[in-house]
Short mmCIF file of C-alpha atoms and ligand atoms in Angstrom, two decimals:
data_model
loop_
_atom_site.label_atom_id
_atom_site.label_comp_id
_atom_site.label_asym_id
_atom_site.label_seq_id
_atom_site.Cartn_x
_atom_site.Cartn_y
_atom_site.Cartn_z
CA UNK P 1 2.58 3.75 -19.93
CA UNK P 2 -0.54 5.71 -20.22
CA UNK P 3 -3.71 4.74 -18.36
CA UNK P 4 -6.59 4.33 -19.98
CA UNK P 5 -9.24 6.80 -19.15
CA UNK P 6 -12.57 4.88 -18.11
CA UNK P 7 -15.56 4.51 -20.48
CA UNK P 8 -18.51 5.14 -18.12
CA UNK P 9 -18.37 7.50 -15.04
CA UNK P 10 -17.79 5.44 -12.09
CA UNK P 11 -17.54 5.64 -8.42
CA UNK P 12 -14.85 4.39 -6.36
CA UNK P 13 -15.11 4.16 -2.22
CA UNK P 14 -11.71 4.76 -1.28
CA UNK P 15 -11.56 3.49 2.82
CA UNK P 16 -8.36 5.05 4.14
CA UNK P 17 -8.12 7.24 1.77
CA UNK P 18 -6.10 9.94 3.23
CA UNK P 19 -3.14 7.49 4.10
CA UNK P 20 -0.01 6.86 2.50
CA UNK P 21 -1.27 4.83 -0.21
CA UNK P 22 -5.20 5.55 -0.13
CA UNK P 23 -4.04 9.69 -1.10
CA UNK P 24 -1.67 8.63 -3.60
CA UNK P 25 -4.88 6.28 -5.37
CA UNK P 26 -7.26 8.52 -5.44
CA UNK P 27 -5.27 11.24 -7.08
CA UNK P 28 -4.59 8.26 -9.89
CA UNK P 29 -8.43 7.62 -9.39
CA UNK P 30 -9.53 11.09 -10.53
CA UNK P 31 -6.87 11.63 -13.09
CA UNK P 32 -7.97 8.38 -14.61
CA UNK P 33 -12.25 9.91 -14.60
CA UNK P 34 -13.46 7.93 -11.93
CA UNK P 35 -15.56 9.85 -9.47
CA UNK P 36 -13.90 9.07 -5.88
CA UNK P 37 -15.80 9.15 -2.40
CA UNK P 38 -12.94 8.92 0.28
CA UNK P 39 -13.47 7.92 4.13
CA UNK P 40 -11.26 7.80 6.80
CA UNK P 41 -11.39 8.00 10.85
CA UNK P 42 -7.90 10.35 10.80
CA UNK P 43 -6.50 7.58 12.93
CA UNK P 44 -3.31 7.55 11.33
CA UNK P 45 -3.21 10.70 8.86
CA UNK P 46 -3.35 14.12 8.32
CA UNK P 47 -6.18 16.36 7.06
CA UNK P 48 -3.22 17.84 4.91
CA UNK P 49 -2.97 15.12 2.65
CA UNK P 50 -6.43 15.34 1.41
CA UNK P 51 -5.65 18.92 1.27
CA UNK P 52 -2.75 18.05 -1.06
CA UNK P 53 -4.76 15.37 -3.62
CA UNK P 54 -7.64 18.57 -4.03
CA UNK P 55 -4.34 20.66 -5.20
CA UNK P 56 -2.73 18.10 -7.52
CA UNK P 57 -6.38 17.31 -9.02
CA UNK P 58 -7.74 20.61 -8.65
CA UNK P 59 -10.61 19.46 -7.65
CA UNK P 60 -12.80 21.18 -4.87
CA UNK P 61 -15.23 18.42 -4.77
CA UNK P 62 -14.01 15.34 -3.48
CA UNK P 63 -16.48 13.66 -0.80
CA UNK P 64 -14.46 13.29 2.51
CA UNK P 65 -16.47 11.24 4.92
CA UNK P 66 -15.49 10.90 8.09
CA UNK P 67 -16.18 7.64 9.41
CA UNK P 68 -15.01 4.31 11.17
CA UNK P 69 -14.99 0.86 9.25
CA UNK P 70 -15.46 -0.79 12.32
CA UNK P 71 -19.20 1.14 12.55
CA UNK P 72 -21.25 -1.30 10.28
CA UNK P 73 -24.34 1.30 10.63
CA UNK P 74 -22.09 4.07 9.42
CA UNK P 75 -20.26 2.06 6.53
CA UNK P 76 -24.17 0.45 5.82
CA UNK P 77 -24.85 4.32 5.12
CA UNK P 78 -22.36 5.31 3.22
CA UNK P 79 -23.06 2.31 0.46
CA UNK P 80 -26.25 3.96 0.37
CA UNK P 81 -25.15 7.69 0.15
CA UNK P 82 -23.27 7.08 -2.77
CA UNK P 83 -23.77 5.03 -6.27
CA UNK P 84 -20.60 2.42 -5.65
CA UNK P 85 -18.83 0.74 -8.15
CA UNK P 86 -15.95 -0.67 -6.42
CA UNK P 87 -14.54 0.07 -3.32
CA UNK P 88 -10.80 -0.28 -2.08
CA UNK P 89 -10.52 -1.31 1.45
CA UNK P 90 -6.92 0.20 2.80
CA UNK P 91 -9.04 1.09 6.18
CA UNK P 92 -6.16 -0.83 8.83
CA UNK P 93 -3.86 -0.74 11.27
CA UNK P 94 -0.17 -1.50 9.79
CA UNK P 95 2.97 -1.63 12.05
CA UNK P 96 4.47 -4.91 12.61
CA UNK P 97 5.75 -4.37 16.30
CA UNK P 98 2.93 -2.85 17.37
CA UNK P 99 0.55 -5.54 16.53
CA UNK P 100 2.69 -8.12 17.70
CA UNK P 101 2.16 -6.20 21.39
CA UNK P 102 -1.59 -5.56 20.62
CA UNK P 103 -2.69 -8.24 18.74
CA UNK P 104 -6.45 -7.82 19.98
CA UNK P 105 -6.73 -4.71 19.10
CA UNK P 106 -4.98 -5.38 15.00
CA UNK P 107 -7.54 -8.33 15.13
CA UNK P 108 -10.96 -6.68 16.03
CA UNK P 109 -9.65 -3.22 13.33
CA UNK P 110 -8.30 -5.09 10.55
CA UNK P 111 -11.32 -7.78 10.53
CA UNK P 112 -14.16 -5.62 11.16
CA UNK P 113 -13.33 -2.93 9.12
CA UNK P 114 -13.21 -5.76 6.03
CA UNK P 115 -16.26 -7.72 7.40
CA UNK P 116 -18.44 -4.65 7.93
CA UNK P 117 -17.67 -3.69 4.20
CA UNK P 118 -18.24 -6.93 2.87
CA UNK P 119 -21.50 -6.83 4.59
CA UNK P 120 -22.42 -3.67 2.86
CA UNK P 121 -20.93 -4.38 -0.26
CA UNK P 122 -22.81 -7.69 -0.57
CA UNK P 123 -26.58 -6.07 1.11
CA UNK P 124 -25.99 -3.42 -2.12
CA UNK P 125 -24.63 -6.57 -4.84
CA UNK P 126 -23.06 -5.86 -7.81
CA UNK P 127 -19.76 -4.68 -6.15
CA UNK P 128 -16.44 -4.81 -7.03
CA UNK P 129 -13.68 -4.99 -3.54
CA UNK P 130 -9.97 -4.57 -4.31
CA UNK P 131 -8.21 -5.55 -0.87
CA UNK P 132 -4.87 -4.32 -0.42
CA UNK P 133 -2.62 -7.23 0.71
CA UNK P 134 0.95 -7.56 0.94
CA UNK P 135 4.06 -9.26 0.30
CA UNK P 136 3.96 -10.49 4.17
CA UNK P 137 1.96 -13.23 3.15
CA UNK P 138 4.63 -15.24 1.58
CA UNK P 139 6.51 -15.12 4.88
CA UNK P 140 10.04 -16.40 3.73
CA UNK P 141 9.95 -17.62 0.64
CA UNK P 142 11.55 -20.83 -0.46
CA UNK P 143 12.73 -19.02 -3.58
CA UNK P 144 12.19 -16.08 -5.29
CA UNK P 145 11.25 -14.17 -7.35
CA UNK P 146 7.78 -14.44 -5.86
CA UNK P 147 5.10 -15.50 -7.79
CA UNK P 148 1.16 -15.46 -7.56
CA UNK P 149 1.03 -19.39 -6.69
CA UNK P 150 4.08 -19.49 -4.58
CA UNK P 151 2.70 -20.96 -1.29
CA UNK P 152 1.96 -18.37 1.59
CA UNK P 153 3.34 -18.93 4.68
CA UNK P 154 2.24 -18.46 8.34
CA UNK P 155 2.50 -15.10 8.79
CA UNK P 156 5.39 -13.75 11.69
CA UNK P 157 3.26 -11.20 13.03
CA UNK P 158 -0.72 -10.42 13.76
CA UNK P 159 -0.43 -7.32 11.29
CA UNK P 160 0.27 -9.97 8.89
CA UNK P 161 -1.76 -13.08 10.07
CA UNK P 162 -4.70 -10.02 9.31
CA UNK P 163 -3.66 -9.72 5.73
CA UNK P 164 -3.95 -13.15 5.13
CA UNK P 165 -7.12 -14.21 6.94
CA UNK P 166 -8.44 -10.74 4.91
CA UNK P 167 -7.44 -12.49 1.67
CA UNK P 168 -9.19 -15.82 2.95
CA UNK P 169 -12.54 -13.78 3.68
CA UNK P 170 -12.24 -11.73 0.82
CA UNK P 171 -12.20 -15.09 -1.40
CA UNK P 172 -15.07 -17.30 0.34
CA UNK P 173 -17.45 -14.26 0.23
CA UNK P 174 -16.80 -13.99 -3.55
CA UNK P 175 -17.35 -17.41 -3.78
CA UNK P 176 -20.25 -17.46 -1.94
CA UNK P 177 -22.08 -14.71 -3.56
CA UNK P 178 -22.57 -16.56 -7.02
CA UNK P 179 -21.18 -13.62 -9.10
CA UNK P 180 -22.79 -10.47 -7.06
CA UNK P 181 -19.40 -9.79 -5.50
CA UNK P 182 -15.87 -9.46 -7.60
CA UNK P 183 -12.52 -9.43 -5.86
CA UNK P 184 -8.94 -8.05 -7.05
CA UNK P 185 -6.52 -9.45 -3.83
CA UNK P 186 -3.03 -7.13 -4.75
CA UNK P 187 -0.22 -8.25 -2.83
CA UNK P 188 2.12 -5.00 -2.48
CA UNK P 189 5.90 -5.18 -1.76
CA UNK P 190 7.36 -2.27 -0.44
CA UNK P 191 5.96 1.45 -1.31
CA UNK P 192 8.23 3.89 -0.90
CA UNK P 193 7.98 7.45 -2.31
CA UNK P 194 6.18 10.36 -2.73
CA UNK P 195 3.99 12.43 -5.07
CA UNK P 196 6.41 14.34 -7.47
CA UNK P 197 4.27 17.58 -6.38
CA UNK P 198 5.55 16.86 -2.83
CA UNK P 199 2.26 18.31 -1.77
CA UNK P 200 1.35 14.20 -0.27
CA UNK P 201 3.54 11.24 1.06
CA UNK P 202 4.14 9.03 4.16
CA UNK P 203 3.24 10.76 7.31
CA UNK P 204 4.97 8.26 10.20
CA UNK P 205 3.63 8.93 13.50
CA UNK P 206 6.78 8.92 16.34
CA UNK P 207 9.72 6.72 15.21
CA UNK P 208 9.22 5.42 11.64
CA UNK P 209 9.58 1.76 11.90
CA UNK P 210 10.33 1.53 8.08
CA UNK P 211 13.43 1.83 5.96
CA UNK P 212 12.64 4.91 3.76
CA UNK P 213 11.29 7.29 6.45
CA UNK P 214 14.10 6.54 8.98
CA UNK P 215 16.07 7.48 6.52
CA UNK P 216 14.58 11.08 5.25
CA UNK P 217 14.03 11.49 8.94
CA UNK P 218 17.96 10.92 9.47
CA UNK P 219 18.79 13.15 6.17
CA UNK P 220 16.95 15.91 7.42
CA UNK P 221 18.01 15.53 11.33
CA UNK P 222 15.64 14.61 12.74
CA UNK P 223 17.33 11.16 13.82
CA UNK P 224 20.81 10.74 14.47
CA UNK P 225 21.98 7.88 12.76
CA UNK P 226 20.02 5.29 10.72
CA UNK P 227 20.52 1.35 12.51
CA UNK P 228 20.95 -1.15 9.12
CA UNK P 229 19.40 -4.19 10.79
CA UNK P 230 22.00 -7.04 9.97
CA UNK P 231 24.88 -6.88 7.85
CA UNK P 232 25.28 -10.84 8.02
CA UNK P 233 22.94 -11.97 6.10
CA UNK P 234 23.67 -14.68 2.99
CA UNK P 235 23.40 -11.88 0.31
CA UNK P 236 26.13 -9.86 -1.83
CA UNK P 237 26.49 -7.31 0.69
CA UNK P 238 25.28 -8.70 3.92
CA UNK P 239 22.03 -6.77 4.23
CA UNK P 240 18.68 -7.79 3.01
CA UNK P 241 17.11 -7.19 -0.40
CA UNK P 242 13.73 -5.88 -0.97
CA UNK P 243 11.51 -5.04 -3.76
CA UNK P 244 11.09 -1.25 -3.37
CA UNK P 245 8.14 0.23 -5.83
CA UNK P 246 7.41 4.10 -6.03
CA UNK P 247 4.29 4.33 -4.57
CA UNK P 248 2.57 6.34 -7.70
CA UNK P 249 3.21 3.07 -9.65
CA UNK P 250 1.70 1.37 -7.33
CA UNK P 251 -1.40 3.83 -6.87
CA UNK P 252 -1.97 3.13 -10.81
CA UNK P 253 -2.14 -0.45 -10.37
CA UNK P 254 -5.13 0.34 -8.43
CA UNK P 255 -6.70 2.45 -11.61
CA UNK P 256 -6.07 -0.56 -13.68
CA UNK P 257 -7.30 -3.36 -11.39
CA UNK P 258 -10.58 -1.99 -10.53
CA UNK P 259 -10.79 -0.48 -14.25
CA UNK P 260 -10.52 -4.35 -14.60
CA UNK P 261 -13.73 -4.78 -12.69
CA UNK P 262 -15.39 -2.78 -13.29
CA UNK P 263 -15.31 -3.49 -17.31
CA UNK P 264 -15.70 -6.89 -16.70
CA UNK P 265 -12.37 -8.16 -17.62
CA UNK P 266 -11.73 -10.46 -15.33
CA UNK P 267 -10.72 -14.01 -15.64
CA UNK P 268 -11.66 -15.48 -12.08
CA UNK P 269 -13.88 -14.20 -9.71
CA UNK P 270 -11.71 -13.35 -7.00
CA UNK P 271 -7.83 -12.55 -8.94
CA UNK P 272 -4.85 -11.90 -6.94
CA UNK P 273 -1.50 -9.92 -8.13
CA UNK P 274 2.09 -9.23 -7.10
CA UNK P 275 2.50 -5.63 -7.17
CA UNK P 276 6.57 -4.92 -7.23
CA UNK P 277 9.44 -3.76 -9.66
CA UNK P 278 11.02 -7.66 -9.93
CA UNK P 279 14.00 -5.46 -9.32
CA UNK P 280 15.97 -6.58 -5.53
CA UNK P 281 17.62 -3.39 -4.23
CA UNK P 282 19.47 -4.47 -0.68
CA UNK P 283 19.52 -2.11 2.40
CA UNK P 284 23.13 -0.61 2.04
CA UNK P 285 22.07 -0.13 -2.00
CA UNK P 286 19.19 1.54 -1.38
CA UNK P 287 20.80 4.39 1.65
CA UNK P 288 24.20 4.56 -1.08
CA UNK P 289 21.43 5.18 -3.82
CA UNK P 290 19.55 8.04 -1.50
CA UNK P 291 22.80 9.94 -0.76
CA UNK P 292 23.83 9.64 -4.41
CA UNK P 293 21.15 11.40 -5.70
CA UNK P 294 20.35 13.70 -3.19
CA UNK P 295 23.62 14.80 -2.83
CA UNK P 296 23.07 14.53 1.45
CA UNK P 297 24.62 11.78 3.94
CA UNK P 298 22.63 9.43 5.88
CA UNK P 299 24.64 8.53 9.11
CA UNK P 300 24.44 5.13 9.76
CA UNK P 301 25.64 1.96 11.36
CA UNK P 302 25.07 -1.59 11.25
CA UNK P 303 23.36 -3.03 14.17
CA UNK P 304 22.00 -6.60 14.99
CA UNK P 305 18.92 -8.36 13.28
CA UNK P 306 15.74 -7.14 13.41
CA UNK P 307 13.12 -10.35 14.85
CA UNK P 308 10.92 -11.06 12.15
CA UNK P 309 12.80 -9.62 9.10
CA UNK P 310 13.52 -12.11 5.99
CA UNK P 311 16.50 -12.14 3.99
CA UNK P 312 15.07 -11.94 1.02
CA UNK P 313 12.05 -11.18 -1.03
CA UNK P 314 11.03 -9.81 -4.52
CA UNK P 315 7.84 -9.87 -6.92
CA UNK P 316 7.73 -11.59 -10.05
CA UNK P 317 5.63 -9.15 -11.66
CA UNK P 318 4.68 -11.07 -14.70
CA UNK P 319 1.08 -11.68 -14.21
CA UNK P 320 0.64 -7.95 -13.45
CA UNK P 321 2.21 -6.57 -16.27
CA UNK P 322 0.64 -9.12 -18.72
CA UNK P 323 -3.02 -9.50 -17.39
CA UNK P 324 -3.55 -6.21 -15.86
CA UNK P 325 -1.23 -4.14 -18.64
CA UNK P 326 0.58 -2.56 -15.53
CA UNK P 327 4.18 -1.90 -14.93
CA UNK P 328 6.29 -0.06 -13.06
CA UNK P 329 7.82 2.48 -14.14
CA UNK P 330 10.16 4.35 -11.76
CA UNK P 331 13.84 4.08 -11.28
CA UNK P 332 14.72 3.88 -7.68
CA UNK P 333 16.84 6.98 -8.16
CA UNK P 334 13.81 8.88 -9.31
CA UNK P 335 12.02 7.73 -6.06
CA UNK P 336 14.13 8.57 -3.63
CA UNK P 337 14.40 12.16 -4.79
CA UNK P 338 10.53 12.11 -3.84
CA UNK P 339 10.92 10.88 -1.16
CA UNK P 340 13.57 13.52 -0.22
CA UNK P 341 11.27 16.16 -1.48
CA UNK P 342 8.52 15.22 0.69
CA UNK P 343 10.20 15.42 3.99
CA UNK P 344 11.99 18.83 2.46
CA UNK P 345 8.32 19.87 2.09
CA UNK P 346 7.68 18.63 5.77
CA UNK P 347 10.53 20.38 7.22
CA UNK P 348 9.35 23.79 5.53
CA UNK P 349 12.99 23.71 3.40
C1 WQD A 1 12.92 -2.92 4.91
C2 WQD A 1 14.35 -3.37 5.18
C3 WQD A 1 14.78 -3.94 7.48
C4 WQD A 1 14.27 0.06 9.13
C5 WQD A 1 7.17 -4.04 6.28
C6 WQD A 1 6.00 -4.92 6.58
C7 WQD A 1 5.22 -5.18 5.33
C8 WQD A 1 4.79 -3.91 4.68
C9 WQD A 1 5.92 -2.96 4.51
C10 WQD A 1 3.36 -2.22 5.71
C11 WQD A 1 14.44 -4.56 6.13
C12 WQD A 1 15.59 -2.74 7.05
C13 WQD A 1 14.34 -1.00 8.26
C14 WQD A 1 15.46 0.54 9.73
C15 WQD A 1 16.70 -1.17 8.57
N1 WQD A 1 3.68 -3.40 5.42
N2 WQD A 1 15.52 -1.61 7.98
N3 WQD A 1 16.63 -0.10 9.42
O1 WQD A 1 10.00 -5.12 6.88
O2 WQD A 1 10.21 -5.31 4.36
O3 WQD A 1 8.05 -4.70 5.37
O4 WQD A 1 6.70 -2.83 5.71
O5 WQD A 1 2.44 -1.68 5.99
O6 WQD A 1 4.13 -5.95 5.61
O7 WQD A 1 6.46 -6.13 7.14
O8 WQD A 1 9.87 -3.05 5.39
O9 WQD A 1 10.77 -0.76 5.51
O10 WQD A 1 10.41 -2.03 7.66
O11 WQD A 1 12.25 -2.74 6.13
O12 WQD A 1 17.78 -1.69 8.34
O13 WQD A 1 15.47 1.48 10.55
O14 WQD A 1 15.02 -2.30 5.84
O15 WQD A 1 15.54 -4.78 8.29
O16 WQD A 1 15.49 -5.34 5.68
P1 WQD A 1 9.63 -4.66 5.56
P2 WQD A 1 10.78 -2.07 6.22
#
């Protein structure tokens, strides 16, 4: 699967865009021609990964702004710095627990980031916003595969409760604006990975709270032994099953969304798709899998529950890779090694 350079130079406003995912987009961004401003407050990253998407694209030139979404005068003035197209809103706060103990503080980042930037983005008009949702949104499903129309549900934690009042706001403003504003809503399962380079990838801060850094951290030593959170749950193996996609797959579903946008090629005004494999991988398969092919053992033991966790959930991808032309493309084998070169990489090995 190729992606199809752009026609017309354009510029994309990446917000967050020396995080996990924002890094890994804007490298796809540039490869694919677009011109990319990216902005972040360093809140929860490392200069090192912008240092690392200026080696893969060997670019010297990439506008790093260093600003706070939550400033509406500073996010008024960069809409007016630069000429943009579309911008992609990752700007947020994202761990579960930590939100459930702090839910003012998730509220007033996650909401005014978004509301500051639709405020810009409609004063300027002619914008296109992707919003990066999530998977959270469906709560536990009623069955899966997921799919675009199956129902949300409330979501179990304020992290989440933000990603769906984001997708609310997102929609009316659209809505509202009679055609000025366009909005791609993609719901994201679980990204997991690394650049191939190794030179980016997930930087957790303290104790990672998710699966795939706890265990590179635990591969590597730097945790003792991995807990599996419930082994007694109503699937093949006890654990619970995910939809784990490499996160440079999912970066190019960004090129191709707001490629979609910003050609005009969109159906609704406001579109929203799953982002995932369609492929469930379950806890135990996925540490088995990481050991396999990185020949290295992940000590680990089963240990109750997590509070919060569902059993099961997985994208139907369809409307993705039909509509949008995108589809993942990684093997979880493949993706795991990345992962395992990235912390190599961090651990100077
Ligand atoms: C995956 C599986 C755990 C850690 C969360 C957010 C979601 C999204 C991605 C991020 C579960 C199990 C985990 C560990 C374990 N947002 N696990 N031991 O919970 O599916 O999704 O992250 O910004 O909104 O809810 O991902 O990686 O935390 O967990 O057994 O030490 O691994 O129980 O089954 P999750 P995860």
């Amino acid at each position: 699967m190729t992606v199809i350079p752009v026609k017309m130079k354009k510029t994309v406003l990446v917000s967050g865009g020396v995080g996990f995912i924002g890094s890994h987009v804007t490298v796809e961004l540039i490869e694919a021609g677009y011109d990319v401003v990216v902005a972040d407050n360093f809140s929860n990253c490392d200069r090192t990964c912008y240092e690392g998407v200026k080696k893969i694209t060997g670019r010297e030139d990439i506008p790093l702004v260093e600003m706070d979404f939550c400033d509406l005068a500073a996010v008024r003035k960069i809409f007016a710095d630069y000429p943009i197209d579309a911008v992609i809103h990752f700007a947020a706060f994202k761990a579960v627990g930590e939100s459930v103990a702090k839910p003012l503080m998730y509220y007033r980042n996650n909401l005014t980031s978004f509301l500051n930037v639709l405020e810009a983005a409609q004063e300027k008009g002619g914008v296109n916003v992707l919003f990066s949702s999530s998977a959270t949104v469906y709560g536990e499903p009623d069955a899966v595969p997921v799919t675009e129309n199956t129902p949300r549900k409330p979501a179990t934690s304020p992290y989440g409760n933000t990603k769906t009042m984001c997708e609310d706001i997102l929609r009316d403003t659209v809505k509202a604006s009679g055609g000025a504003l366009k909005g791609i809503l993609l719901r994201y399962f679980n990204p997991i990975g690394a650049h191939p380079s190794a030179l980016i990838g997930e930087l957790p801060r303290g104790v990672p709270n998710n699966l795939v850094p706890y265990i590179t951290q635990t591969a590597v030593g730097k945790r003792e032994c991995l807990s599996i959170f419930g082994n007694d749950y109503p699937t093949e193996d006890g654990t619970c099953l995910r939809d784990y996609i490499d996160i440079v797959d999912l970066a190019k579903a960004h090129v191709f969304a707001v490629t979609r946008m910003v050609e005009g090629k969109m159906k609704q005004d406001c579109e929203v798709f799953n982002i995932g494999t369609g492929r469930p991988v379950s806890v135990l398969e996925l540490v088995n899998a990481f050991e396999k092919v990185n020949g290295v053992k992940v000590p680990h033991k089963f240990a109750p529950r997590r509070a919060g966790d569902v059993t099961a959930i997985w994208a139907d991808p369809t409307l993705a890779n039909e509509e949008m032309g995108w589809k993942a493309t990684r093997s979880v084998e493949e993706t795991l090694a990345a992962a395992w070169a990235w912390e190599k990489h961090l651990a100077g090995k």
